[in-house]
Amino acid sequence: MHIGMSTQRLERSDMLEMDEIRGYSDLMRNSLGTFSNMDESEISRIVVLQNLKRYTERWIEGYEKPIIH
């Protein structure tokens, strides 16, 4: 996101588009071979990869899972 101190040295146009982020994460996932896509957020422009060799539960035990509409 274009926030914080980065706004003083970078233009909004310097921020990657979501398709570029997805492409890079696909490249990493395919190259490493031990990762899968766990989640992504279009508005935050992030893709979260899950390490399948060191699997971590996505949700914190004891907390309710959010309802996604």
PDB file of N, CA and C in Angstrom:
ATOM      1  N   MET A   1       0.837  -1.177   0.000  1.00  0.00           N
ATOM      2  CA  MET A   1       0.000   0.000   0.000  1.00  0.00           C
ATOM      3  C   MET A   1       0.883   1.241   0.000  1.00  0.00           C
ATOM      4  N   HIS A   2       0.352   2.280  -0.510  1.00  0.00           N
ATOM      5  CA  HIS A   2       1.054   3.549  -0.592  1.00  0.00           C
ATOM      6  C   HIS A   2       0.737   4.351   0.667  1.00  0.00           C
ATOM      7  N   ILE A   3       1.458   4.019   1.773  1.00  0.00           N
ATOM      8  CA  ILE A   3       1.202   4.663   3.062  1.00  0.00           C
ATOM      9  C   ILE A   3       2.518   4.961   3.773  1.00  0.00           C
ATOM     10  N   GLY A   4       2.417   5.716   4.839  1.00  0.00           N
ATOM     11  CA  GLY A   4       3.581   5.984   5.677  1.00  0.00           C
ATOM     12  C   GLY A   4       4.662   6.778   4.960  1.00  0.00           C
ATOM     13  N   MET A   5       5.915   6.554   5.382  1.00  0.00           N
ATOM     14  CA  MET A   5       7.063   7.303   4.854  1.00  0.00           C
ATOM     15  C   MET A   5       7.306   7.028   3.374  1.00  0.00           C
ATOM     16  N   SER A   6       6.812   5.896   2.875  1.00  0.00           N
ATOM     17  CA  SER A   6       7.017   5.591   1.456  1.00  0.00           C
ATOM     18  C   SER A   6       6.360   6.625   0.551  1.00  0.00           C
ATOM     19  N   THR A   7       5.337   7.297   1.047  1.00  0.00           N
ATOM     20  CA  THR A   7       4.653   8.301   0.229  1.00  0.00           C
ATOM     21  C   THR A   7       5.548   9.504  -0.055  1.00  0.00           C
ATOM     22  N   GLN A   8       6.621   9.676   0.738  1.00  0.00           N
ATOM     23  CA  GLN A   8       7.532  10.794   0.528  1.00  0.00           C
ATOM     24  C   GLN A   8       8.600  10.498  -0.521  1.00  0.00           C
ATOM     25  N   ARG A   9       8.794   9.215  -0.839  1.00  0.00           N
ATOM     26  CA  ARG A   9       9.840   8.894  -1.809  1.00  0.00           C
ATOM     27  C   ARG A   9       9.335   8.116  -3.026  1.00  0.00           C
ATOM     28  N   LEU A  10       8.113   7.599  -2.955  1.00  0.00           N
ATOM     29  CA  LEU A  10       7.563   6.832  -4.067  1.00  0.00           C
ATOM     30  C   LEU A  10       6.214   7.396  -4.503  1.00  0.00           C
ATOM     31  N   GLU A  11       5.940   7.243  -5.773  1.00  0.00           N
ATOM     32  CA  GLU A  11       4.637   7.638  -6.306  1.00  0.00           C
ATOM     33  C   GLU A  11       3.679   6.454  -6.195  1.00  0.00           C
ATOM     34  N   ARG A  12       2.404   6.726  -6.188  1.00  0.00           N
ATOM     35  CA  ARG A  12       1.405   5.655  -6.146  1.00  0.00           C
ATOM     36  C   ARG A  12       1.579   4.715  -7.342  1.00  0.00           C
ATOM     37  N   SER A  13       2.001   5.253  -8.459  1.00  0.00           N
ATOM     38  CA  SER A  13       2.194   4.440  -9.672  1.00  0.00           C
ATOM     39  C   SER A  13       3.357   3.449  -9.521  1.00  0.00           C
ATOM     40  N   ASP A  14       4.218   3.635  -8.505  1.00  0.00           N
ATOM     41  CA  ASP A  14       5.319   2.703  -8.257  1.00  0.00           C
ATOM     42  C   ASP A  14       4.842   1.418  -7.576  1.00  0.00           C
ATOM     43  N   MET A  15       3.628   1.438  -7.042  1.00  0.00           N
ATOM     44  CA  MET A  15       3.080   0.284  -6.346  1.00  0.00           C
ATOM     45  C   MET A  15       2.703  -0.798  -7.357  1.00  0.00           C
ATOM     46  N   LEU A  16       3.013  -2.057  -7.038  1.00  0.00           N
ATOM     47  CA  LEU A  16       2.678  -3.161  -7.932  1.00  0.00           C
ATOM     48  C   LEU A  16       1.170  -3.350  -8.043  1.00  0.00           C
ATOM     49  N   GLU A  17       0.734  -3.818  -9.198  1.00  0.00           N
ATOM     50  CA  GLU A  17      -0.665  -4.181  -9.398  1.00  0.00           C
ATOM     51  C   GLU A  17      -0.871  -5.596  -8.863  1.00  0.00           C
ATOM     52  N   MET A  18      -2.105  -5.936  -8.521  1.00  0.00           N
ATOM     53  CA  MET A  18      -2.395  -7.242  -7.934  1.00  0.00           C
ATOM     54  C   MET A  18      -2.019  -8.384  -8.873  1.00  0.00           C
ATOM     55  N   ASP A  19      -2.208  -8.222 -10.171  1.00  0.00           N
ATOM     56  CA  ASP A  19      -1.831  -9.295 -11.099  1.00  0.00           C
ATOM     57  C   ASP A  19      -0.318  -9.515 -11.117  1.00  0.00           C
ATOM     58  N   GLU A  20       0.470  -8.464 -10.884  1.00  0.00           N
ATOM     59  CA  GLU A  20       1.923  -8.601 -10.799  1.00  0.00           C
ATOM     60  C   GLU A  20       2.314  -9.353  -9.519  1.00  0.00           C
ATOM     61  N   ILE A  21       1.619  -9.058  -8.428  1.00  0.00           N
ATOM     62  CA  ILE A  21       1.889  -9.721  -7.156  1.00  0.00           C
ATOM     63  C   ILE A  21       1.519 -11.192  -7.247  1.00  0.00           C
ATOM     64  N   ARG A  22       0.366 -11.492  -7.836  1.00  0.00           N
ATOM     65  CA  ARG A  22      -0.040 -12.893  -8.021  1.00  0.00           C
ATOM     66  C   ARG A  22       0.970 -13.631  -8.900  1.00  0.00           C
ATOM     67  N   GLY A  23       1.417 -12.985  -9.967  1.00  0.00           N
ATOM     68  CA  GLY A  23       2.392 -13.603 -10.868  1.00  0.00           C
ATOM     69  C   GLY A  23       3.696 -13.920 -10.159  1.00  0.00           C
ATOM     70  N   TYR A  24       4.168 -12.987  -9.332  1.00  0.00           N
ATOM     71  CA  TYR A  24       5.415 -13.206  -8.594  1.00  0.00           C
ATOM     72  C   TYR A  24       5.241 -14.325  -7.568  1.00  0.00           C
ATOM     73  N   SER A  25       4.104 -14.340  -6.869  1.00  0.00           N
ATOM     74  CA  SER A  25       3.876 -15.401  -5.884  1.00  0.00           C
ATOM     75  C   SER A  25       3.747 -16.757  -6.577  1.00  0.00           C
ATOM     76  N   ASP A  26       3.135 -16.803  -7.759  1.00  0.00           N
ATOM     77  CA  ASP A  26       3.062 -18.056  -8.525  1.00  0.00           C
ATOM     78  C   ASP A  26       4.456 -18.526  -8.924  1.00  0.00           C
ATOM     79  N   LEU A  27       5.302 -17.584  -9.336  1.00  0.00           N
ATOM     80  CA  LEU A  27       6.681 -17.915  -9.709  1.00  0.00           C
ATOM     81  C   LEU A  27       7.433 -18.499  -8.510  1.00  0.00           C
ATOM     82  N   MET A  28       7.299 -17.864  -7.360  1.00  0.00           N
ATOM     83  CA  MET A  28       7.948 -18.361  -6.142  1.00  0.00           C
ATOM     84  C   MET A  28       7.414 -19.733  -5.768  1.00  0.00           C
ATOM     85  N   ARG A  29       6.088 -19.881  -5.781  1.00  0.00           N
ATOM     86  CA  ARG A  29       5.450 -21.142  -5.400  1.00  0.00           C
ATOM     87  C   ARG A  29       5.912 -22.278  -6.310  1.00  0.00           C
ATOM     88  N   ASN A  30       5.947 -22.029  -7.596  1.00  0.00           N
ATOM     89  CA  ASN A  30       6.369 -23.057  -8.550  1.00  0.00           C
ATOM     90  C   ASN A  30       7.861 -23.363  -8.453  1.00  0.00           C
ATOM     91  N   SER A  31       8.667 -22.359  -8.185  1.00  0.00           N
ATOM     92  CA  SER A  31      10.113 -22.560  -8.065  1.00  0.00           C
ATOM     93  C   SER A  31      10.476 -23.333  -6.808  1.00  0.00           C
ATOM     94  N   LEU A  32       9.822 -23.015  -5.699  1.00  0.00           N
ATOM     95  CA  LEU A  32      10.151 -23.647  -4.424  1.00  0.00           C
ATOM     96  C   LEU A  32       9.494 -25.014  -4.275  1.00  0.00           C
ATOM     97  N   GLY A  33       8.312 -25.162  -4.829  1.00  0.00           N
ATOM     98  CA  GLY A  33       7.637 -26.451  -4.840  1.00  0.00           C
ATOM     99  C   GLY A  33       7.038 -26.919  -3.530  1.00  0.00           C
ATOM    100  N   THR A  34       7.273 -26.224  -2.444  1.00  0.00           N
ATOM    101  CA  THR A  34       6.755 -26.658  -1.143  1.00  0.00           C
ATOM    102  C   THR A  34       5.760 -25.666  -0.554  1.00  0.00           C
ATOM    103  N   PHE A  35       5.231 -24.800  -1.384  1.00  0.00           N
ATOM    104  CA  PHE A  35       4.301 -23.783  -0.918  1.00  0.00           C
ATOM    105  C   PHE A  35       2.995 -23.859  -1.690  1.00  0.00           C
ATOM    106  N   SER A  36       1.924 -23.424  -1.045  1.00  0.00           N
ATOM    107  CA  SER A  36       0.638 -23.284  -1.714  1.00  0.00           C
ATOM    108  C   SER A  36       0.078 -21.911  -1.355  1.00  0.00           C
ATOM    109  N   ASN A  37      -0.890 -21.450  -2.114  1.00  0.00           N
ATOM    110  CA  ASN A  37      -1.545 -20.186  -1.793  1.00  0.00           C
ATOM    111  C   ASN A  37      -2.482 -20.412  -0.615  1.00  0.00           C
ATOM    112  N   MET A  38      -2.292 -19.635   0.444  1.00  0.00           N
ATOM    113  CA  MET A  38      -3.149 -19.739   1.613  1.00  0.00           C
ATOM    114  C   MET A  38      -4.288 -18.730   1.524  1.00  0.00           C
ATOM    115  N   ASP A  39      -3.948 -17.512   1.149  1.00  0.00           N
ATOM    116  CA  ASP A  39      -4.946 -16.446   1.135  1.00  0.00           C
ATOM    117  C   ASP A  39      -4.409 -15.290   0.321  1.00  0.00           C
ATOM    118  N   GLU A  40      -5.282 -14.357   0.027  1.00  0.00           N
ATOM    119  CA  GLU A  40      -4.863 -13.116  -0.617  1.00  0.00           C
ATOM    120  C   GLU A  40      -5.863 -12.029  -0.290  1.00  0.00           C
ATOM    121  N   SER A  41      -5.405 -10.795  -0.426  1.00  0.00           N
ATOM    122  CA  SER A  41      -6.271  -9.641  -0.208  1.00  0.00           C
ATOM    123  C   SER A  41      -6.047  -8.660  -1.343  1.00  0.00           C
ATOM    124  N   GLU A  42      -7.069  -8.479  -2.127  1.00  0.00           N
ATOM    125  CA  GLU A  42      -7.000  -7.572  -3.267  1.00  0.00           C
ATOM    126  C   GLU A  42      -6.762  -6.134  -2.797  1.00  0.00           C
ATOM    127  N   ILE A  43      -7.495  -5.722  -1.776  1.00  0.00           N
ATOM    128  CA  ILE A  43      -7.400  -4.337  -1.309  1.00  0.00           C
ATOM    129  C   ILE A  43      -6.028  -4.031  -0.704  1.00  0.00           C
ATOM    130  N   SER A  44      -5.404  -5.010  -0.046  1.00  0.00           N
ATOM    131  CA  SER A  44      -4.079  -4.824   0.537  1.00  0.00           C
ATOM    132  C   SER A  44      -2.961  -5.188  -0.430  1.00  0.00           C
ATOM    133  N   ARG A  45      -3.339  -5.824  -1.527  1.00  0.00           N
ATOM    134  CA  ARG A  45      -2.391  -6.267  -2.545  1.00  0.00           C
ATOM    135  C   ARG A  45      -1.326  -7.192  -1.963  1.00  0.00           C
ATOM    136  N   ILE A  46      -1.820  -8.242  -1.298  1.00  0.00           N
ATOM    137  CA  ILE A  46      -0.911  -9.251  -0.749  1.00  0.00           C
ATOM    138  C   ILE A  46      -1.383 -10.652  -1.132  1.00  0.00           C
ATOM    139  N   VAL A  47      -0.431 -11.569  -1.199  1.00  0.00           N
ATOM    140  CA  VAL A  47      -0.701 -12.995  -1.345  1.00  0.00           C
ATOM    141  C   VAL A  47       0.074 -13.685  -0.238  1.00  0.00           C
ATOM    142  N   VAL A  48      -0.604 -14.549   0.516  1.00  0.00           N
ATOM    143  CA  VAL A  48       0.026 -15.272   1.614  1.00  0.00           C
ATOM    144  C   VAL A  48       0.278 -16.704   1.157  1.00  0.00           C
ATOM    145  N   LEU A  49       1.529 -17.132   1.256  1.00  0.00           N
ATOM    146  CA  LEU A  49       1.899 -18.488   0.891  1.00  0.00           C
ATOM    147  C   LEU A  49       2.029 -19.347   2.141  1.00  0.00           C
ATOM    148  N   GLN A  50       1.610 -20.608   2.033  1.00  0.00           N
ATOM    149  CA  GLN A  50       1.700 -21.568   3.139  1.00  0.00           C
ATOM    150  C   GLN A  50       2.818 -22.546   2.853  1.00  0.00           C
ATOM    151  N   ASN A  51       3.772 -22.663   3.790  1.00  0.00           N
ATOM    152  CA  ASN A  51       4.851 -23.633   3.678  1.00  0.00           C
ATOM    153  C   ASN A  51       4.283 -25.007   4.036  1.00  0.00           C
ATOM    154  N   LEU A  52       4.237 -25.923   3.073  1.00  0.00           N
ATOM    155  CA  LEU A  52       3.636 -27.233   3.292  1.00  0.00           C
ATOM    156  C   LEU A  52       4.521 -28.154   4.120  1.00  0.00           C
ATOM    157  N   LYS A  53       5.827 -27.874   4.183  1.00  0.00           N
ATOM    158  CA  LYS A  53       6.735 -28.670   5.009  1.00  0.00           C
ATOM    159  C   LYS A  53       6.648 -28.280   6.484  1.00  0.00           C
ATOM    160  N   ARG A  54       6.351 -27.039   6.738  1.00  0.00           N
ATOM    161  CA  ARG A  54       6.207 -26.540   8.109  1.00  0.00           C
ATOM    162  C   ARG A  54       4.820 -25.930   8.249  1.00  0.00           C
ATOM    163  N   TYR A  55       3.806 -26.760   8.073  1.00  0.00           N
ATOM    164  CA  TYR A  55       2.427 -26.299   8.053  1.00  0.00           C
ATOM    165  C   TYR A  55       2.063 -25.604   9.357  1.00  0.00           C
ATOM    166  N   THR A  56       1.405 -24.484   9.253  1.00  0.00           N
ATOM    167  CA  THR A  56       0.900 -23.735  10.387  1.00  0.00           C
ATOM    168  C   THR A  56      -0.593 -23.551  10.205  1.00  0.00           C
ATOM    169  N   GLU A  57      -1.348 -23.859  11.240  1.00  0.00           N
ATOM    170  CA  GLU A  57      -2.792 -23.669  11.177  1.00  0.00           C
ATOM    171  C   GLU A  57      -3.087 -22.197  10.922  1.00  0.00           C
ATOM    172  N   ARG A  58      -3.984 -21.954  10.025  1.00  0.00           N
ATOM    173  CA  ARG A  58      -4.302 -20.589   9.630  1.00  0.00           C
ATOM    174  C   ARG A  58      -4.974 -19.805  10.754  1.00  0.00           C
ATOM    175  N   TRP A  59      -5.806 -20.455  11.512  1.00  0.00           N
ATOM    176  CA  TRP A  59      -6.574 -19.760  12.548  1.00  0.00           C
ATOM    177  C   TRP A  59      -5.965 -20.038  13.922  1.00  0.00           C
ATOM    178  N   ILE A  60      -5.960 -19.043  14.778  1.00  0.00           N
ATOM    179  CA  ILE A  60      -5.438 -19.195  16.136  1.00  0.00           C
ATOM    180  C   ILE A  60      -6.465 -19.960  16.950  1.00  0.00           C
ATOM    181  N   GLU A  61      -6.008 -21.050  17.568  1.00  0.00           N
ATOM    182  CA  GLU A  61      -6.899 -21.879  18.364  1.00  0.00           C
ATOM    183  C   GLU A  61      -7.501 -21.064  19.498  1.00  0.00           C
ATOM    184  N   GLY A  62      -8.784 -21.231  19.723  1.00  0.00           N
ATOM    185  CA  GLY A  62      -9.462 -20.501  20.784  1.00  0.00           C
ATOM    186  C   GLY A  62     -10.174 -19.249  20.308  1.00  0.00           C
ATOM    187  N   TYR A  63      -9.884 -18.807  19.096  1.00  0.00           N
ATOM    188  CA  TYR A  63     -10.566 -17.651  18.530  1.00  0.00           C
ATOM    189  C   TYR A  63     -11.564 -18.144  17.499  1.00  0.00           C
ATOM    190  N   GLU A  64     -12.666 -17.433  17.368  1.00  0.00           N
ATOM    191  CA  GLU A  64     -13.639 -17.802  16.365  1.00  0.00           C
ATOM    192  C   GLU A  64     -13.103 -17.449  14.981  1.00  0.00           C
ATOM    193  N   LYS A  65     -13.382 -18.308  14.045  1.00  0.00           N
ATOM    194  CA  LYS A  65     -13.010 -18.015  12.664  1.00  0.00           C
ATOM    195  C   LYS A  65     -13.935 -16.933  12.136  1.00  0.00           C
ATOM    196  N   PRO A  66     -13.405 -15.978  11.395  1.00  0.00           N
ATOM    197  CA  PRO A  66     -14.262 -14.906  10.883  1.00  0.00           C
ATOM    198  C   PRO A  66     -15.239 -15.434   9.837  1.00  0.00           C
ATOM    199  N   ILE A  67     -16.381 -14.807   9.780  1.00  0.00           N
ATOM    200  CA  ILE A  67     -17.372 -15.136   8.759  1.00  0.00           C
ATOM    201  C   ILE A  67     -17.060 -14.296   7.539  1.00  0.00           C
ATOM    202  N   ILE A  68     -16.777 -14.960   6.428  1.00  0.00           N
ATOM    203  CA  ILE A  68     -16.432 -14.263   5.188  1.00  0.00           C
ATOM    204  C   ILE A  68     -17.653 -14.258   4.287  1.00  0.00           C
ATOM    205  N   HIS A  69     -18.072 -13.074   3.908  1.00  0.00           N
ATOM    206  CA  HIS A  69     -19.267 -12.933   3.055  1.00  0.00           C
ATOM    207  C   HIS A  69     -18.883 -12.853   1.604  1.00  0.00           C
TER     208      HIS A  69
END
